[in-house]
Short mmCIF file of C-alpha atoms and ligand atoms in Angstrom, two decimals:
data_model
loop_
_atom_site.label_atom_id
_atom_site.label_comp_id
_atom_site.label_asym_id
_atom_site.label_seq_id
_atom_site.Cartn_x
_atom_site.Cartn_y
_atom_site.Cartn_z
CA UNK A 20 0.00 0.00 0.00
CA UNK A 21 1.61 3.26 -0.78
CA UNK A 22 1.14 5.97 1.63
CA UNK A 23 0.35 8.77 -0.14
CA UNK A 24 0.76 12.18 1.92
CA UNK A 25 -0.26 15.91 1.02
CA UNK A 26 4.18 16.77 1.04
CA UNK A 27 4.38 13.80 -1.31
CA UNK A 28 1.45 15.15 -3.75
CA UNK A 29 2.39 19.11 -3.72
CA UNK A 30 6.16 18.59 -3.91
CA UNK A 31 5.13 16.40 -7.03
CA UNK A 32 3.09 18.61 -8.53
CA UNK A 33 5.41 21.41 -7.92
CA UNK A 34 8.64 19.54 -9.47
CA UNK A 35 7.18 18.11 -12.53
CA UNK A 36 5.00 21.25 -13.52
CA UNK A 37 1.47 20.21 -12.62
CA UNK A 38 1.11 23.24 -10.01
CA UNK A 39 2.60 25.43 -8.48
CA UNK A 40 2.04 27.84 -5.26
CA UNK A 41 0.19 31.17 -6.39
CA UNK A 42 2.49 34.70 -6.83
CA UNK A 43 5.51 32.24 -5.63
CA UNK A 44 8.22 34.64 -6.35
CA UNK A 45 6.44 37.75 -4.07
CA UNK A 46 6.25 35.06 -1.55
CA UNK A 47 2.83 33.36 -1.91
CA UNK A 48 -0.56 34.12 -1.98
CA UNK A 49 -2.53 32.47 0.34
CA UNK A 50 -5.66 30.10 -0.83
CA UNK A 51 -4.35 30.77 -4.84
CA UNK A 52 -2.23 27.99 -6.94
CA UNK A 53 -1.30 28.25 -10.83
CA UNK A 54 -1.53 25.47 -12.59
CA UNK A 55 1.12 24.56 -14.64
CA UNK A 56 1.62 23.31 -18.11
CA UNK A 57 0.73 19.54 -17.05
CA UNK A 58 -1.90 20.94 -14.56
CA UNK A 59 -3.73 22.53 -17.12
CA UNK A 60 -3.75 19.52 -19.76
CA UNK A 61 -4.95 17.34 -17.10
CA UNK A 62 -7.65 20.08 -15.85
CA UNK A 63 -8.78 20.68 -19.34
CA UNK A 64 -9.28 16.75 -19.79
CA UNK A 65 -11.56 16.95 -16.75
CA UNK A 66 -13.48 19.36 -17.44
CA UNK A 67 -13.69 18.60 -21.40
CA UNK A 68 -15.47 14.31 -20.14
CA UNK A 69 -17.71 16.59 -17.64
CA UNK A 70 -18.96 18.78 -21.05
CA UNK A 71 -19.41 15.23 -23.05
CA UNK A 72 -21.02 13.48 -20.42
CA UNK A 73 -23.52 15.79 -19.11
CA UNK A 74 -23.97 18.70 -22.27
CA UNK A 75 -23.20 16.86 -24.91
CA UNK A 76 -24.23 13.74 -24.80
CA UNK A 77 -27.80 14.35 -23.39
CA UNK A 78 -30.51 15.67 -24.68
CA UNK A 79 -32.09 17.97 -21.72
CA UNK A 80 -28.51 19.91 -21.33
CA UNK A 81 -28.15 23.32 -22.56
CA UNK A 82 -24.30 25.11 -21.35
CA UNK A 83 -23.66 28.50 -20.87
CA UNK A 84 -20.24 30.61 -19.68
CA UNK A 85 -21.79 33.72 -17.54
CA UNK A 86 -19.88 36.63 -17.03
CA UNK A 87 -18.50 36.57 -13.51
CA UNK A 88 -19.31 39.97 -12.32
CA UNK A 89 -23.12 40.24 -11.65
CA UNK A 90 -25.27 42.91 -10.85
CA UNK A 91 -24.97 43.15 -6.75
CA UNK A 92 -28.88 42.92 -6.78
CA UNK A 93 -28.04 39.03 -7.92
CA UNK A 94 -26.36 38.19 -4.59
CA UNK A 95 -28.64 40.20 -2.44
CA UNK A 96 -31.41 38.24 -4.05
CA UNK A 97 -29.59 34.82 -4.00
CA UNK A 98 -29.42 35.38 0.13
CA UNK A 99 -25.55 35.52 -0.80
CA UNK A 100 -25.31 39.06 1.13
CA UNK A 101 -26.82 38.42 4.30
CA UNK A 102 -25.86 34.60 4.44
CA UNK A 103 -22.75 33.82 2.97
CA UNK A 104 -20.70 33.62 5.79
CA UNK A 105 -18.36 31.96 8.02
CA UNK A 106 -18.88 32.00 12.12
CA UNK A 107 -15.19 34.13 12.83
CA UNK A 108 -13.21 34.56 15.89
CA UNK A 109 -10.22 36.98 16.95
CA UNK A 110 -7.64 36.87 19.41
CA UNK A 111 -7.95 39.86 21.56
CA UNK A 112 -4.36 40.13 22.06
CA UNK A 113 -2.56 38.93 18.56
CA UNK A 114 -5.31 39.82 16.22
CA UNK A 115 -5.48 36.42 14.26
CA UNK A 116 -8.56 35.46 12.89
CA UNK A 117 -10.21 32.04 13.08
CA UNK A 118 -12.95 30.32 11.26
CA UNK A 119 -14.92 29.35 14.35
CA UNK A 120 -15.06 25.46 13.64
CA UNK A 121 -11.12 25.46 13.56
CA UNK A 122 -10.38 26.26 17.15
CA UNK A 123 -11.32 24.40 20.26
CA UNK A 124 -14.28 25.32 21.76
CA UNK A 125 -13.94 28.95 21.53
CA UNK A 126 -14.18 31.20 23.03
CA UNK A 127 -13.46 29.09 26.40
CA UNK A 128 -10.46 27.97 24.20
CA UNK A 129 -7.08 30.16 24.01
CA UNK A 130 -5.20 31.60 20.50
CA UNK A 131 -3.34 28.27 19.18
CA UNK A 132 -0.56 30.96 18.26
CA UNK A 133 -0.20 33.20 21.96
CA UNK A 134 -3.28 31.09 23.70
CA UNK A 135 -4.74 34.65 24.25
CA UNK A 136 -8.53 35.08 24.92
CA UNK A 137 -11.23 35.60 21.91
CA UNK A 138 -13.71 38.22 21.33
CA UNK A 139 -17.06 37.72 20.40
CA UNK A 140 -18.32 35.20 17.36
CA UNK A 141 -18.75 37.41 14.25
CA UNK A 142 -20.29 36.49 11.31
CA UNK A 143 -17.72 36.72 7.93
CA UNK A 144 -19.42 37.38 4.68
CA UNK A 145 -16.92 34.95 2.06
CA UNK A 146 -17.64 37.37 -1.09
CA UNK A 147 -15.05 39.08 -2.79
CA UNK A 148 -16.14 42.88 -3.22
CA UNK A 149 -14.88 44.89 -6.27
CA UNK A 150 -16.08 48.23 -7.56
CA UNK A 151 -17.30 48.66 -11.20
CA UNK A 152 -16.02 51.61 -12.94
CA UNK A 153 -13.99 54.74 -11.67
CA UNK A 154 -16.04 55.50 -8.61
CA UNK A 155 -15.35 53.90 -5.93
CA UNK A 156 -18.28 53.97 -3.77
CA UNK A 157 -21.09 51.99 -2.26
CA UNK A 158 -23.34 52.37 -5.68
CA UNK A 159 -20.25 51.31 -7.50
CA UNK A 160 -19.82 47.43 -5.42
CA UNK A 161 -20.24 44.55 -7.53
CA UNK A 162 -19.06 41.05 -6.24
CA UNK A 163 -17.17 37.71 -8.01
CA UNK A 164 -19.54 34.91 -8.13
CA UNK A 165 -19.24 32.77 -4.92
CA UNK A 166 -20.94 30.40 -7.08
CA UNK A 167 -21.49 29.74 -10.89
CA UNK A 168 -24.94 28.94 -10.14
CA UNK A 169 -26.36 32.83 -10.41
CA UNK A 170 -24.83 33.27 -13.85
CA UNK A 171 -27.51 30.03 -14.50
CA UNK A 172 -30.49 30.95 -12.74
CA UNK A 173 -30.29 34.92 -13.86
CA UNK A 174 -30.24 33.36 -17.74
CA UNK A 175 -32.73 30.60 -17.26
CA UNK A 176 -35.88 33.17 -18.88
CA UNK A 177 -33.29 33.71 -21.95
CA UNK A 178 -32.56 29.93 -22.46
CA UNK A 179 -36.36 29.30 -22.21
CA UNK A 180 -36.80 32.29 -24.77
CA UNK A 181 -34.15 30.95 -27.56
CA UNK A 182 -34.88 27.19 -26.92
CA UNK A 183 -38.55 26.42 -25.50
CA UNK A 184 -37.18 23.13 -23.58
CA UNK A 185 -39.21 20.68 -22.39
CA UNK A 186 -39.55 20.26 -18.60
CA UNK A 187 -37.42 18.78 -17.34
CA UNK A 188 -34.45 20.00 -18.35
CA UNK A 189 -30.67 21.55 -17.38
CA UNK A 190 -28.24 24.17 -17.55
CA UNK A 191 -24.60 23.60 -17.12
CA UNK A 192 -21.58 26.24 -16.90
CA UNK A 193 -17.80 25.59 -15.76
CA UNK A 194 -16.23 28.42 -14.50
CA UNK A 195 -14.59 30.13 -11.55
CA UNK A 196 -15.79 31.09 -8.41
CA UNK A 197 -14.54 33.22 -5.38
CA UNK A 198 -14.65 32.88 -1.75
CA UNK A 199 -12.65 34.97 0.13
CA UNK A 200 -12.20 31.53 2.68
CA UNK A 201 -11.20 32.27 6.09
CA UNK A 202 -8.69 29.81 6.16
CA UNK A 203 -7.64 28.22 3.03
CA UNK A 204 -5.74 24.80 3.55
CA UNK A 205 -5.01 21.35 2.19
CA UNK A 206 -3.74 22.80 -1.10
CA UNK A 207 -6.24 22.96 -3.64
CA UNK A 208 -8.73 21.92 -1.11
CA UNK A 209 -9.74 25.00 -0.16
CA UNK A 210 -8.82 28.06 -1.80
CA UNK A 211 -9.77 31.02 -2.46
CA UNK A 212 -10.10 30.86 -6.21
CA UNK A 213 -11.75 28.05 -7.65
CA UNK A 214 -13.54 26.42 -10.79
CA UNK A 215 -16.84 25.16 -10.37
CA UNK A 216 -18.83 23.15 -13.00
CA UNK A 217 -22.49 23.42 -12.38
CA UNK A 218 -25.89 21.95 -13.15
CA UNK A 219 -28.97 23.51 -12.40
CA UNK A 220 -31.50 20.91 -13.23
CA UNK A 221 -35.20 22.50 -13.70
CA UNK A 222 -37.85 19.79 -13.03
CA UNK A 223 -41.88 20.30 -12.04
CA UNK A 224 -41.98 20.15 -7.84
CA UNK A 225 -43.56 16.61 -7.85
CA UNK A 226 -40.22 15.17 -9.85
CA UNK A 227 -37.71 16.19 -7.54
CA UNK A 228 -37.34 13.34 -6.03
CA UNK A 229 -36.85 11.04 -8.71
CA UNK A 230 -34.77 13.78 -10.53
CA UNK A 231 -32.77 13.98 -7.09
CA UNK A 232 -31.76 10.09 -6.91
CA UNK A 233 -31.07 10.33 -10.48
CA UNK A 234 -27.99 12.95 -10.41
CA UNK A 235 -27.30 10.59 -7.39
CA UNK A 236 -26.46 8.05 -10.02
CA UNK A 237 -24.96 10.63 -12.62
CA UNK A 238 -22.36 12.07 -9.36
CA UNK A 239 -21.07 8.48 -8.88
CA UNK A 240 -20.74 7.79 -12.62
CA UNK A 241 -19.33 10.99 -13.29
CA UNK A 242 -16.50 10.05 -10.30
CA UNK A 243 -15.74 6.48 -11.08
CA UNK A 244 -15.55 7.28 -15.49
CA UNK A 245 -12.80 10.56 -14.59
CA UNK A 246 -10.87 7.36 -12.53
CA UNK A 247 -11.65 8.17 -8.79
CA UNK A 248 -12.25 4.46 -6.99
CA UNK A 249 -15.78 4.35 -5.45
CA UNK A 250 -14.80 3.09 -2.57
CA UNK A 251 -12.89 5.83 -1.90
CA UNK A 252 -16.06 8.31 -2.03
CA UNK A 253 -19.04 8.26 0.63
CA UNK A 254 -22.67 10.38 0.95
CA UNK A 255 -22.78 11.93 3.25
CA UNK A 256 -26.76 12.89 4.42
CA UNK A 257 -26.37 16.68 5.27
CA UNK A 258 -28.58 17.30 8.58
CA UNK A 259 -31.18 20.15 9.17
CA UNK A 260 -29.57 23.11 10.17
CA UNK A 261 -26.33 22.58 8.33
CA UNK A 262 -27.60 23.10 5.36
CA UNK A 263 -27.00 25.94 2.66
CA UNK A 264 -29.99 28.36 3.05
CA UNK A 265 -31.12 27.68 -0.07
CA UNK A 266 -31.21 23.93 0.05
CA UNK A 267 -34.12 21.28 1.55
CA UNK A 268 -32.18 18.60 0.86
CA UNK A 269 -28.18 18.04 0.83
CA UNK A 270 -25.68 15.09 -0.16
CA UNK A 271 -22.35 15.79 0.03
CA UNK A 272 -19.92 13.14 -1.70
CA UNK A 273 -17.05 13.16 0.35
CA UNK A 274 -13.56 11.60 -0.65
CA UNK A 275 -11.06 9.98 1.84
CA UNK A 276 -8.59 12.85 1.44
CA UNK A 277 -4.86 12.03 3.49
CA UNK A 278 -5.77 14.96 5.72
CA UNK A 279 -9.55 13.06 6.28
CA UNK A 280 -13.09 12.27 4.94
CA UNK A 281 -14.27 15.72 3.10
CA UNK A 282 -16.31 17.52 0.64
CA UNK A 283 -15.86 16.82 -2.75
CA UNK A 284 -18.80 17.87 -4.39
CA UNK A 285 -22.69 18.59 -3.24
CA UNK A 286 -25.72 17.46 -4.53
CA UNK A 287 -28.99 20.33 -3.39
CA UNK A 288 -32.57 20.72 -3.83
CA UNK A 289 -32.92 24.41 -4.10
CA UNK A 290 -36.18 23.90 -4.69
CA UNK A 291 -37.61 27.34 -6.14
CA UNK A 292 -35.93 29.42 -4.43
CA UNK A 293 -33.64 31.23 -6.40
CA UNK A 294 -35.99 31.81 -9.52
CA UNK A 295 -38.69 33.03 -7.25
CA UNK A 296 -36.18 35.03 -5.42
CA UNK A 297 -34.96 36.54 -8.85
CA UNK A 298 -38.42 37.30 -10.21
CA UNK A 299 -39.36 38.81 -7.20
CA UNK A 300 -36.24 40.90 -6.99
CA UNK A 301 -35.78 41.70 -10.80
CA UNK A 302 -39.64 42.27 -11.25
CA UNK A 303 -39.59 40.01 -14.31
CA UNK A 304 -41.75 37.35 -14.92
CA UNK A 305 -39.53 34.30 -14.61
CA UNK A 306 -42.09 31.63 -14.86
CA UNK A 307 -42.32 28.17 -17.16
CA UNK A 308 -45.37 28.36 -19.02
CA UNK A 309 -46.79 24.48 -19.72
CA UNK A 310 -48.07 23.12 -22.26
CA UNK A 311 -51.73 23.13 -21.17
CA UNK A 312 -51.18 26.90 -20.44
CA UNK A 313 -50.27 27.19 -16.69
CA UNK A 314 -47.59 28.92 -15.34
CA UNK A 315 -45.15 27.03 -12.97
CA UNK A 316 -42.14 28.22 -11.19
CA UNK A 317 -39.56 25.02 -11.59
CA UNK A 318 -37.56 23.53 -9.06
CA UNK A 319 -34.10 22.78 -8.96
CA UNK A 320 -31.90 20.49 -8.48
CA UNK A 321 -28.32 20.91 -8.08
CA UNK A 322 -24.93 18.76 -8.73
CA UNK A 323 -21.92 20.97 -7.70
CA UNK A 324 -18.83 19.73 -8.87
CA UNK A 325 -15.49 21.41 -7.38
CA UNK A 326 -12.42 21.05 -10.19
CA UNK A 327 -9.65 21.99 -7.93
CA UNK A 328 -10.83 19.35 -5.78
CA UNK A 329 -11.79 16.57 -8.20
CA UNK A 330 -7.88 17.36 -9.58
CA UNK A 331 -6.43 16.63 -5.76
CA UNK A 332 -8.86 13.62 -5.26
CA UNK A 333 -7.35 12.30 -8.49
CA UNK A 334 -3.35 12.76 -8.03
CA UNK A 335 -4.47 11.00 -4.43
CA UNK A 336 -6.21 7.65 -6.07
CA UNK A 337 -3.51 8.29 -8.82
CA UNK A 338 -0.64 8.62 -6.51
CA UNK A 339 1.26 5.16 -6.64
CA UNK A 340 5.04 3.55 -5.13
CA UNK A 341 6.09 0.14 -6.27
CA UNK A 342 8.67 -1.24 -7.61
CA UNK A 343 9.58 -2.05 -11.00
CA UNK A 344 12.98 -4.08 -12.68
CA UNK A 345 14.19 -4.40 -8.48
CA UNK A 346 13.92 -0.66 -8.31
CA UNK A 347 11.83 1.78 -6.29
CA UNK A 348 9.23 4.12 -8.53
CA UNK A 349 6.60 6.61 -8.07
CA UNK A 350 4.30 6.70 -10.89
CA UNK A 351 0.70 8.72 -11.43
CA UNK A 352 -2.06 5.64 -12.24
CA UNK A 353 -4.17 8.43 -14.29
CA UNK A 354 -6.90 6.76 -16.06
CA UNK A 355 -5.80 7.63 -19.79
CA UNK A 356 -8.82 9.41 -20.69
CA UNK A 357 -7.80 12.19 -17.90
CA UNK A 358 -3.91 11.95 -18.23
CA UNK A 359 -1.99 14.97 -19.21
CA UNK A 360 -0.23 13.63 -21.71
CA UNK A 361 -1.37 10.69 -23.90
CA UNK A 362 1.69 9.33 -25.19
CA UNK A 363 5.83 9.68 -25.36
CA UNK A 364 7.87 9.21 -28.25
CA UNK A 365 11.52 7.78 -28.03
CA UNK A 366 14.27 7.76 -30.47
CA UNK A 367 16.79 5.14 -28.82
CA UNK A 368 19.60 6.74 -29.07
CA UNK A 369 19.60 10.76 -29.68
CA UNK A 370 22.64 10.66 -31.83
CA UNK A 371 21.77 8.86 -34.27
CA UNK A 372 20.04 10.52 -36.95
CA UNK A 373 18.21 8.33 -38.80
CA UNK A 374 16.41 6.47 -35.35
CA UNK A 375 15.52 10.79 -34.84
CA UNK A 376 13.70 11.63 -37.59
CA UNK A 377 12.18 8.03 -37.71
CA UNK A 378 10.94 9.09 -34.00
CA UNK A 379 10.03 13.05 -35.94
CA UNK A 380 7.57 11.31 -37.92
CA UNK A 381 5.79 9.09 -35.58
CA UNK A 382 5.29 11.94 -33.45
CA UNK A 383 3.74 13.95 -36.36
CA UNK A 384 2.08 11.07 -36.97
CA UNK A 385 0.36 11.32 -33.49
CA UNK A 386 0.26 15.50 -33.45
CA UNK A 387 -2.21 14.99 -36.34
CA UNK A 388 -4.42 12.61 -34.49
CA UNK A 389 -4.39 15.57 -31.80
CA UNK A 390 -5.17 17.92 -34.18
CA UNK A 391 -7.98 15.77 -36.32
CA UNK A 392 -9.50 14.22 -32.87
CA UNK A 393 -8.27 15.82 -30.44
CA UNK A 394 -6.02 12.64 -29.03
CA UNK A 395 -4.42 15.31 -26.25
CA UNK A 396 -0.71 16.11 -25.45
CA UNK A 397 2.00 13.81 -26.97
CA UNK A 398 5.33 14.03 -25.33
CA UNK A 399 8.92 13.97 -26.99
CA UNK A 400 12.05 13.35 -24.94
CA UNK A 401 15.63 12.02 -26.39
CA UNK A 402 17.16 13.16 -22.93
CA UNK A 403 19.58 10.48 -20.66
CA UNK A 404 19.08 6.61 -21.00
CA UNK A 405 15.66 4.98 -21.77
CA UNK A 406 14.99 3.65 -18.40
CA UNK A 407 15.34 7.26 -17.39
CA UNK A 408 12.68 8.58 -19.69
CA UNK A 409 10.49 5.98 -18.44
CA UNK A 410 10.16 6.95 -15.11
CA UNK A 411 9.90 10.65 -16.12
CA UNK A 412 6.89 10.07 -17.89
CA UNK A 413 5.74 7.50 -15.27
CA UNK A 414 5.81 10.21 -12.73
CA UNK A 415 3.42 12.48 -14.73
CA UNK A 416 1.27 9.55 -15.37
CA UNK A 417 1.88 8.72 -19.32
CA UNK A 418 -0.31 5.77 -19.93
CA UNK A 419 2.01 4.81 -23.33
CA UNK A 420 5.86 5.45 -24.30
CA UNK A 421 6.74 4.53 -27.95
CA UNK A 422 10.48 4.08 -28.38
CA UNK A 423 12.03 3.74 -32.21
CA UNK A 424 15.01 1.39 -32.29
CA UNK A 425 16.78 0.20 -34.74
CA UNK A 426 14.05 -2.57 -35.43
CA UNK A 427 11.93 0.18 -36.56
CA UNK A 428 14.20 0.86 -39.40
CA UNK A 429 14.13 -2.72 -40.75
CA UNK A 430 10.55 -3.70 -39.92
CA UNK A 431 8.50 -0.21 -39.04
CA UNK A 432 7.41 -1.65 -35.11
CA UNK A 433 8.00 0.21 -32.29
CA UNK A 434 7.94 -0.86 -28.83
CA UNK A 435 4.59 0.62 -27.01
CA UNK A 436 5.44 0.46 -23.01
CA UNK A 437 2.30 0.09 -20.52
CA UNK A 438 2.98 2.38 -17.78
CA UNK A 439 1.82 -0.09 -15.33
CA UNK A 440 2.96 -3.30 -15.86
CA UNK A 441 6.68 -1.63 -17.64
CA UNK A 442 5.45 -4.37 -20.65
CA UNK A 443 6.50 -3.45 -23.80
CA UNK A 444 4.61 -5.14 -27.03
CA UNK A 445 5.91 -4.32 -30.81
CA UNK A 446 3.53 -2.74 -33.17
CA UNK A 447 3.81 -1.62 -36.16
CA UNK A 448 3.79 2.10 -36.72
CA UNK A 449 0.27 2.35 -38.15
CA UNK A 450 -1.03 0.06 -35.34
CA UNK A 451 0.22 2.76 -32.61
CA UNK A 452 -3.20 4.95 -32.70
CA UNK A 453 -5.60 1.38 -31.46
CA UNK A 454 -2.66 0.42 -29.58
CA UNK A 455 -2.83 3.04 -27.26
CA UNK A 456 -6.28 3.72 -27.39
CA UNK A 457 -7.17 0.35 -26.12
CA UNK A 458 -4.90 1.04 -22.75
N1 LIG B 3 -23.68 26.10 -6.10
C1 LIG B 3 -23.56 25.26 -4.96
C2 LIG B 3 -22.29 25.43 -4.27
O1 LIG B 3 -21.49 26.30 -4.61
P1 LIG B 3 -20.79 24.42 -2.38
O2 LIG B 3 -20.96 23.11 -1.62
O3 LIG B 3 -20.55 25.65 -1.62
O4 LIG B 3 -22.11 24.53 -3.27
C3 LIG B 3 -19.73 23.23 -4.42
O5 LIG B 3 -19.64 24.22 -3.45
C4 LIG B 3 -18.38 22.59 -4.66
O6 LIG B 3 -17.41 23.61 -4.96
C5 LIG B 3 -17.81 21.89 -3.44
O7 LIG B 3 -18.32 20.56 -3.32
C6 LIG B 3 -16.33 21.90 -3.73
O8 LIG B 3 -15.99 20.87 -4.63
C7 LIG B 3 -16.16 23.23 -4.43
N2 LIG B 3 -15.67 24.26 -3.48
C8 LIG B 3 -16.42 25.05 -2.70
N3 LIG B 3 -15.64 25.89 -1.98
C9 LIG B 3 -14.37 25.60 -2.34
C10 LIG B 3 -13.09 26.14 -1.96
N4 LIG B 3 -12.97 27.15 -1.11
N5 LIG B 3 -11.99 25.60 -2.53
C11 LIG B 3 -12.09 24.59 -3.42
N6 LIG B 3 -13.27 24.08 -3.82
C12 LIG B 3 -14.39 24.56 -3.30
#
């Protein structure tokens, strides 16, 4: 069993390019991280099977990309204003703030940094404030979306307007979101900028249910196809009271993370409160008019998927030590279809020209499948021995490495190594593409 710690996973991340620590070089920024070339690719390919699977590939799915600053008037209606916030404490003699839930029993408890006293519980609004245009006053505040969700609901009369769906039916958006977290920690756990993707699923009151255990089913399929293991990932039944406002009904999927069992993404039924709460605010009629001429205000509900944490719950399942040829490894067991990078190509030796632009053209070869559909990254590397190159790309998670030897001159095969098992099976160069698409 490996044992796969958080030092293991950033370090990782942060040597081989998959992320690295937000404004490093001015010393940090807390609760921000930038991914990195291999970070992105392996973001992208997330976020690119969520589009498939739930726009795409359905029927009822309609996706949109909001702006992210919204009228204030949005987040006042949303309840966003008056309850998006975080129970806060302060030392009364250092001045450090706490999220309330992260220090014992306050405010009986003392400062974990001086053990001073606290002061009273406060309540923290999360929202980032900005101000639109050269004035900078109170008329002027507009906030970044704590959630995608009101670019949705704000758009849902437009959506009806250009494509009269049939009840039920859903809107999805990826994007980012801001919280302005109390105490970001755990990496990408919880920060401070995030990316969301979002489904707000319109149905008639009396289908919620069904439509709830449903995207029950589509959560768990959506977690096991990107290559987290089921086992790993538990409902959790959220109890009255702990609820968002908005929501009558909460599961949160939580994933065995090495610092413990948390959030990963939340399933809601907003019911109808956020279009009532826009019409009312807006003044504009934001009803579903049925077919038999009555007007309905749908009801929602809500799978909330977190990137930045469906990224660290992957490098965790992914995160692997064994041993392969007598020697220790480290090696990322990406499912292929979310792997950053697809494929490596190998000439042998580096120094010998002819084995190099052999190599040149199978990797053209494979750039064109990226190009004509959209295959992903393909990796080239003629740097230090083979074995080497292997465990480079094992590290990043490279499901296939293709090496041209000298073979491939007299025969056109190439070796195709499974990441893996470190087997290596000869094709022949115009097998490569279903050799490494059946991995
Ligand atoms: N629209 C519903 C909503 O935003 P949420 O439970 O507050 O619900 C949904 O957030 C998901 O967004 C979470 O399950 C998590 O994956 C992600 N998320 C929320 N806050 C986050 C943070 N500070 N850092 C990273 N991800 C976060």
């Amino acid at each position: 069993m490996t044992d796969v710690t958080m030092e293991k996973i950033v370090s990782l991340c942060k040597r081989r390019g998959f992320i690295y620590p937000g404004s490093e070089i001015y010393g940090g920024l807390s609760g921000t991280w930038d991914y990195g070339p291999l970070g992105v690719e392996l973001k992208n390919n997330i976020k690119s099977l969520w589009w498939k699977m739930f726009v795409q590939e359905r029927e009822d799915m309609y996706g949109m990309d909001a702006a992210i600053l919204m009228h204030p008037k949005v987040w006042e209606a949303s309840g966003h204003v008056v309850g998006f916030s975080d129970p806060l404490v302060e030392c009364t003699k250092c001045k450090r703030r706490y999220r309330m839930d992260q220090v014992v029993s306050p405010p009986a408890g003392g400062c974990p940094e001086c053990g001073g006293s606290f002061g009273e519980v406060r309540q923290f609004n999360m929202m980032f404030k900005t101000h639109i245009g050269a004035a900078e006053d109170e008329a002027s505040i507009s906030y970044l979306r704590p959630e995608t969700a009101g670019g949705i609901f704000v758009n849902f009369k437009n959506v009806v307007d250009s494509f009269h769906p049939k009840l039920p039916f859903g809107i999805a958006q990826i994007g980012k979101a801001f919280r302005n977290e109390i105490a970001p920690r755990d990496f990408l756990f919880r920060v401070r900028e995030m990316e969301q993707m979002e489904i707000e699923y319109f149905v008639r009151s009396e289908e919620w249910e069904k439509s709830f255990e449903d995207w029950r089913a589509e959560c768990t399929r959506f977690i096991e196809m990107v290559g987290i293991p089921r086992a790993s990932v538990h409902e959790l039944e959220v109890p009255d009271g702990e609820r968002a406002h908005y929501s009558r009904r909460t599961i949160d999927f939580e994933f065995d993370f090495p610092f413990g069992r948390k959030e990963l993404l939340g399933l809601a039924y907003r019911t109808d409160f956020d279009l009532s709460a826009h019409a009312k605010a807006s003044g504009v009629d934001i009803s579903y008019l049925e077919e038999g001429g009555e007007r309905i205000v749908p009801h929602v509900i809500e799978p909330s998927f977190g990137v930045d944490r469906t990224i660290l719950a992957l490098l965790v399942s992914a995160y692997t030590e064994d041993e392969l040829g007598g020697e220790p490894r480290t090696y990322l067991k990406f499912n292929p279809a979310v792997a950053p990078v697809k494929a490596a190509v190998f000439p042998l030796l580096k120094n010998k020209p002819e084995l190099v632009k052999k190599a040149r053209e199978v990797y053209e070869l494979l750039k064109l499948e990226t190009r004509n559909s959209n295959l992903g990254a393909i990796a080239w590397d003629d740097n230090g021995n083979i074995g080497k190159r292997y465990r480079r790309q094992d590290e990043i998670g490279t499901p296939s490495c293709i090496t041209i030897d000298f073979q491939t001159l007299e025969d056109n095969t190439v070796t195709v190594r499974d990441r893996d098992t470190g087997e290596q099976e000869r094709f022949l160069v115009k097998e490569i593409l279903s050799a490494i698409h059946g991995q």
